[in-house]
Every structure is written in C-alpha cells, then in structure tokens.
Short mmCIF file of C-alpha atoms in Angstrom, two decimals:
data_model
loop_
_atom_site.label_atom_id
_atom_site.label_comp_id
_atom_site.label_asym_id
_atom_site.label_seq_id
_atom_site.Cartn_x
_atom_site.Cartn_y
_atom_site.Cartn_z
CA UNK N 1 -1.99 0.61 -20.15
CA UNK N 2 -2.87 3.88 -18.46
CA UNK N 3 -2.26 3.89 -14.72
CA UNK N 4 -4.45 4.94 -11.82
CA UNK N 5 -5.16 8.67 -12.07
CA UNK N 6 -5.67 10.84 -9.01
CA UNK N 7 -6.35 14.53 -8.57
CA UNK N 8 -5.45 16.91 -7.18
CA UNK N 9 -1.80 16.11 -6.41
CA UNK N 10 -1.65 18.56 -3.52
CA UNK N 11 -4.24 20.27 -1.37
CA UNK N 12 -3.88 22.70 1.50
CA UNK N 13 -6.94 23.60 3.57
CA UNK N 14 -7.72 24.92 7.02
CA UNK N 15 -9.19 22.68 9.69
CA UNK N 16 -12.96 22.38 9.61
CA UNK N 17 -13.00 22.93 5.84
CA UNK N 18 -14.09 20.30 3.33
CA UNK N 19 -12.04 18.58 0.66
CA UNK N 20 -12.65 16.00 -2.06
CA UNK N 21 -10.30 13.70 -3.95
CA UNK N 22 -10.94 11.98 -7.26
CA UNK N 23 -9.67 8.66 -8.59
CA UNK N 24 -9.93 6.97 -11.98
CA UNK N 25 -8.80 3.33 -11.78
CA UNK N 26 -7.23 1.20 -14.48
CA UNK N 27 -9.81 0.23 -17.06
CA UNK N 28 -11.42 -3.10 -16.26
CA UNK N 29 -10.28 -3.24 -12.63
CA UNK N 30 -13.27 -4.20 -10.52
CA UNK N 31 -11.72 -3.46 -7.15
CA UNK N 32 -10.88 0.06 -5.99
CA UNK N 33 -9.23 1.03 -2.71
CA UNK N 34 -8.64 4.26 -0.84
CA UNK N 35 -5.69 4.32 1.56
CA UNK N 36 -4.45 6.91 4.03
CA UNK N 37 -0.68 7.09 4.48
CA UNK N 38 0.56 9.16 7.37
CA UNK N 39 4.22 10.17 7.27
CA UNK N 40 6.47 7.33 8.44
CA UNK N 41 3.72 4.71 8.30
CA UNK N 42 2.45 2.20 5.78
CA UNK N 43 -0.76 2.74 3.83
CA UNK N 44 -3.89 2.10 5.89
CA UNK N 45 -7.03 0.95 4.10
CA UNK N 46 -9.98 3.32 4.42
CA UNK N 47 -12.47 1.72 2.07
CA UNK N 48 -12.61 -1.01 -0.58
CA UNK N 49 -15.14 -1.17 -3.42
CA UNK N 50 -15.96 -4.16 -5.60
CA UNK N 51 -17.53 -2.61 -8.69
CA UNK N 52 -19.87 -0.04 -7.09
CA UNK N 53 -20.49 -1.91 -3.85
CA UNK N 54 -18.60 -1.41 -0.58
CA UNK N 55 -16.65 -4.50 0.55
CA UNK N 56 -14.92 -3.03 3.60
CA UNK N 57 -15.21 0.39 5.22
CA UNK N 58 -14.46 -0.71 8.78
CA UNK N 59 -11.58 1.76 9.15
CA UNK N 60 -13.31 4.73 7.54
CA UNK N 61 -14.13 7.49 10.09
CA UNK N 62 -17.70 7.75 8.94
CA UNK N 63 -18.49 10.84 10.97
CA UNK N 64 -16.30 12.89 8.63
CA UNK N 65 -15.19 10.71 5.71
CA UNK N 66 -17.38 9.51 2.86
CA UNK N 67 -16.66 7.79 -0.43
CA UNK N 68 -18.61 6.73 -3.43
CA UNK N 69 -17.98 4.87 -6.65
CA UNK N 70 -20.77 5.66 -9.03
CA UNK N 71 -21.21 3.34 -12.01
CA UNK N 72 -18.39 1.16 -10.70
CA UNK N 73 -15.61 3.21 -12.30
CA UNK N 74 -14.44 6.58 -10.89
CA UNK N 75 -14.48 7.26 -7.18
CA UNK N 76 -14.44 10.27 -4.90
CA UNK N 77 -13.34 10.49 -1.27
CA UNK N 78 -14.56 13.41 0.82
CA UNK N 79 -13.55 14.76 4.21
CA UNK N 80 -15.98 17.09 5.94
CA UNK N 81 -14.94 18.71 8.24
CA UNK N 82 -11.17 18.18 8.16
CA UNK N 83 -9.08 17.81 11.31
CA UNK N 84 -5.36 18.37 11.80
CA UNK N 85 -4.76 14.62 12.10
CA UNK N 86 -6.12 14.12 8.56
CA UNK N 87 -2.87 15.49 7.13
CA UNK N 88 -1.60 12.58 5.05
CA UNK N 89 -1.20 11.24 1.54
CA UNK N 90 -4.41 9.71 0.22
CA UNK N 91 -3.70 6.87 -2.19
CA UNK N 92 -6.12 5.28 -4.59
CA UNK N 93 -5.42 1.81 -5.93
CA UNK N 94 -7.17 -0.67 -8.18
CA UNK N 95 -6.84 -4.35 -8.90
CA UNK N 96 -8.49 -7.10 -10.86
CA UNK N 97 -9.81 -10.33 -9.38
CA UNK N 98 -8.58 -13.78 -10.36
CA UNK N 99 -10.69 -16.57 -8.97
CA UNK N 100 -11.50 -15.49 -5.45
CA UNK N 101 -8.39 -13.42 -4.81
CA UNK N 102 -7.60 -9.81 -5.49
CA UNK N 103 -4.39 -9.38 -7.46
CA UNK N 104 -1.66 -6.92 -6.37
CA UNK N 105 -2.88 -3.36 -6.47
CA UNK N 106 -1.79 -0.66 -8.87
CA UNK N 107 -1.47 2.65 -7.03
CA UNK N 108 -1.92 6.21 -8.15
CA UNK N 109 0.61 8.86 -7.11
CA UNK N 110 -1.66 10.09 -4.33
CA UNK N 111 -2.97 13.39 -3.07
CA UNK N 112 -0.91 15.08 -0.37
CA UNK N 113 -3.29 16.83 2.03
CA UNK N 114 -2.05 19.44 4.47
CA UNK N 115 -4.37 20.80 7.15
CA UNK N 116 -3.47 24.18 8.63
CA UNK G 1 -1.82 -3.91 17.15
CA UNK G 2 0.59 -3.98 14.22
CA UNK G 3 0.02 -7.22 12.31
CA UNK G 4 2.80 -6.61 9.79
CA UNK G 5 6.10 -5.35 11.17
CA UNK G 6 9.23 -4.07 9.54
CA UNK G 7 11.53 -3.44 12.44
CA UNK G 8 14.30 -1.69 10.51
CA UNK G 9 13.19 1.84 9.54
CA UNK G 10 16.25 2.24 7.34
CA UNK G 11 19.10 0.29 5.74
CA UNK G 12 22.22 1.40 3.89
CA UNK G 13 24.05 -0.90 1.51
CA UNK G 14 27.00 -0.47 -0.83
CA UNK G 15 26.31 -0.73 -4.56
CA UNK G 16 26.84 -4.27 -5.83
CA UNK G 17 26.28 -5.88 -2.42
CA UNK G 18 23.20 -7.73 -1.20
CA UNK G 19 20.29 -5.88 0.42
CA UNK G 20 18.14 -7.88 2.83
CA UNK G 21 14.87 -6.39 4.00
CA UNK G 22 12.91 -8.18 6.70
CA UNK G 23 9.24 -8.43 7.57
CA UNK G 24 7.42 -10.22 10.39
CA UNK G 25 3.71 -10.89 10.74
CA UNK G 26 1.55 -12.00 13.61
CA UNK G 27 -1.62 -13.32 11.97
CA UNK G 28 -1.31 -16.99 11.02
CA UNK G 29 -4.26 -16.59 8.63
CA UNK G 30 -2.16 -14.51 6.22
CA UNK G 31 -1.39 -16.64 3.16
CA UNK G 32 -0.26 -14.20 0.47
CA UNK G 33 2.56 -11.70 0.81
CA UNK G 34 3.78 -8.87 -1.37
CA UNK G 35 6.59 -6.36 -1.51
CA UNK G 36 6.07 -2.86 -2.84
CA UNK G 37 8.66 -0.22 -3.66
CA UNK G 38 7.94 3.49 -3.29
CA UNK G 39 9.84 6.48 -4.63
CA UNK G 40 9.18 9.96 -3.19
CA UNK G 41 6.03 11.65 -4.49
CA UNK G 42 4.93 8.46 -6.27
CA UNK G 43 2.55 5.68 -5.34
CA UNK G 44 3.87 2.26 -4.29
CA UNK G 45 4.77 -0.09 -7.15
CA UNK G 46 4.30 -3.84 -6.88
CA UNK G 47 7.62 -5.68 -6.87
CA UNK G 48 7.19 -9.37 -6.07
CA UNK G 49 4.80 -11.70 -4.26
CA UNK G 50 4.78 -15.10 -2.63
CA UNK G 51 2.02 -17.50 -1.70
CA UNK G 52 2.16 -19.52 1.51
CA UNK G 53 2.44 -22.74 -0.49
CA UNK G 54 5.95 -21.68 -1.50
CA UNK G 55 9.02 -20.75 0.50
CA UNK G 56 10.87 -18.87 -2.23
CA UNK G 57 10.04 -16.78 -5.27
CA UNK G 58 12.58 -15.22 -7.59
CA UNK G 59 12.31 -12.47 -10.20
CA UNK G 60 15.57 -11.24 -11.64
CA UNK G 61 17.59 -9.53 -8.91
CA UNK G 62 14.75 -9.87 -6.41
CA UNK G 63 14.06 -12.95 -4.29
CA UNK G 64 11.49 -13.27 -1.52
CA UNK G 65 11.84 -15.97 1.13
CA UNK G 66 8.98 -17.07 3.38
CA UNK G 67 9.40 -18.90 6.70
CA UNK G 68 5.85 -19.75 7.78
CA UNK G 69 6.82 -21.31 11.10
CA UNK G 70 8.65 -18.13 12.11
CA UNK G 71 6.04 -15.87 10.46
CA UNK G 72 8.89 -14.11 8.72
CA UNK G 73 9.66 -13.09 5.17
CA UNK G 74 12.61 -11.35 3.62
CA UNK G 75 13.39 -9.62 0.36
CA UNK G 76 16.86 -10.06 -1.10
CA UNK G 77 18.17 -7.71 -3.77
CA UNK G 78 21.35 -8.88 -5.51
CA UNK G 79 23.26 -6.96 -6.71
CA UNK G 80 21.96 -3.72 -5.22
CA UNK G 81 21.90 -0.68 -7.50
CA UNK G 82 21.54 3.04 -6.69
CA UNK G 83 18.13 3.00 -8.43
CA UNK G 84 16.94 0.57 -5.79
CA UNK G 85 17.06 3.36 -3.21
CA UNK G 86 13.41 3.69 -2.10
CA UNK G 87 11.03 2.78 0.69
CA UNK G 88 10.02 -0.89 0.65
CA UNK G 89 6.69 -2.00 2.09
CA UNK G 90 5.77 -5.53 3.02
CA UNK G 91 2.04 -6.39 2.77
CA UNK G 92 0.04 -9.45 3.74
CA UNK G 93 -3.38 -10.79 2.88
CA UNK G 94 -5.65 -13.64 3.87
CA UNK G 95 -9.15 -14.71 3.01
CA UNK G 96 -10.30 -13.70 6.44
CA UNK G 97 -9.38 -10.13 5.58
CA UNK G 98 -11.76 -9.92 2.69
CA UNK G 99 -8.69 -10.11 0.51
CA UNK G 100 -7.44 -6.76 1.76
CA UNK G 101 -3.75 -6.17 2.18
CA UNK G 102 -2.28 -5.06 5.51
CA UNK G 103 0.89 -3.01 5.07
CA UNK G 104 3.97 -2.75 7.25
CA UNK G 105 5.47 0.67 8.08
CA UNK G 106 8.22 0.38 5.46
CA UNK G 107 12.04 0.27 5.36
CA UNK G 108 14.00 3.00 3.63
CA UNK G 109 16.83 1.47 1.58
CA UNK G 110 19.77 3.60 0.54
CA UNK G 111 22.19 2.08 -1.94
CA UNK G 112 25.45 3.98 -1.85
CA UNK G 113 27.58 4.29 -5.01
#
C-alpha cells in the first residue's frame, strides 16, 4: 500500500510571499487532514476534509490560509501571504472511517517551511 | 488550554529496560486514545490505541494502560531497544471533537546501548 505523498519536502520563502503544498492520500481514504507542527509541539489540526467537504476548519487562519480537496482525492494547502510564525512542518494525513469513527491517521513525511 | 499533556519532554532509558511514557488529558469526553512514534524528518507513525471501554491494550513489546478516573494513560515499552529512540506523541479523540485527534507535545525517548 502506497503511503501518503507530500511535496515539496522543503520550502524556503521570504515573508509576505505565497506558498502551496500538495498532498495525495492513501487510495480509498475518505478523510484527509492538514496539520501544522511547530518545533517542540505536537501536530495541530488546521483543516479536516471528509471526501471533498470540509468537516472542521476552526483552527485555520482563514485570512491567509486556504485549502481545497477537489474530487475528494488530492489536496492543496496555500499560505498567502506568509508570516514568520508560519515556519513549521506541515503534515498531511489520511484515514478511513469505520462506523462513525475515524481510524488512526497515516501521515506523510511533511513539508518543512522556513520563512525568512 | 492544553487538553493533552505530556509533562516529560525527554526520557533516557538503558537498552533492555522498561520505558514508561506518560500522558494526561483534561477533557472527560475523550474516549479513544492513540500513541504515535516519530523519527526525524518523517511523519508520525501509529503505534497502538486504546478505547475507553478498556484499561489495557497490548501489542508485542508495547502496552498502553488507561486510568479513566485519573485521566491518565501510559505507554510501556519492554524491553526497550535503540530503534525505539524517537519522539512519542499521545493523541485523544471524542465524538464531540468531530472525531479529530488532539495531540500532546511529545516526549523524546532515547534508548542507550
């Protein structure tokens, strides 16, 4: 089974620039998550999709972050414009649903974003 | 407000001994708990889970214990191996969270040869 694919692995940009990350989840996984992990902290959920609909985006800074999951498969996360505090690893994860519960997520290796 | 806490940022254990990683939570609505392991430059990998209807779950060298009254869970690794050196995250979920998982800040385990 192929894992969750993310690109790019690393990105360095200057503040106020824009950046986009891409994620391809495990085939058949209905649920897709984007997390932000700041150094020394646990992953923090930014947005959760069920198929191509948004389930939870309560912690997404919507003035600068946006995400979409067209056709319920791949997803992109965009930051525009970037701030210094956005420096973090951005993790994508996917899971399947059994009954009413999401199963443990499978994570990609993340994109490490550095803002200069 | 941190709902999932891992109060030990790091832990060092001798190879072959037991590693005990602790996790505390504050939200009594959490009913499903997981442990993830993370190596540098990789995403977290699911290790073991436990539902609130159980107080213990075992998988090989890994055992998770849940004490609901204390809102505390622990991960035991016996015997510890150098390959277990990683950051371990505790995560919790409940139906009231739309089935999302809330992660703790992690504990870095170093297993010394």
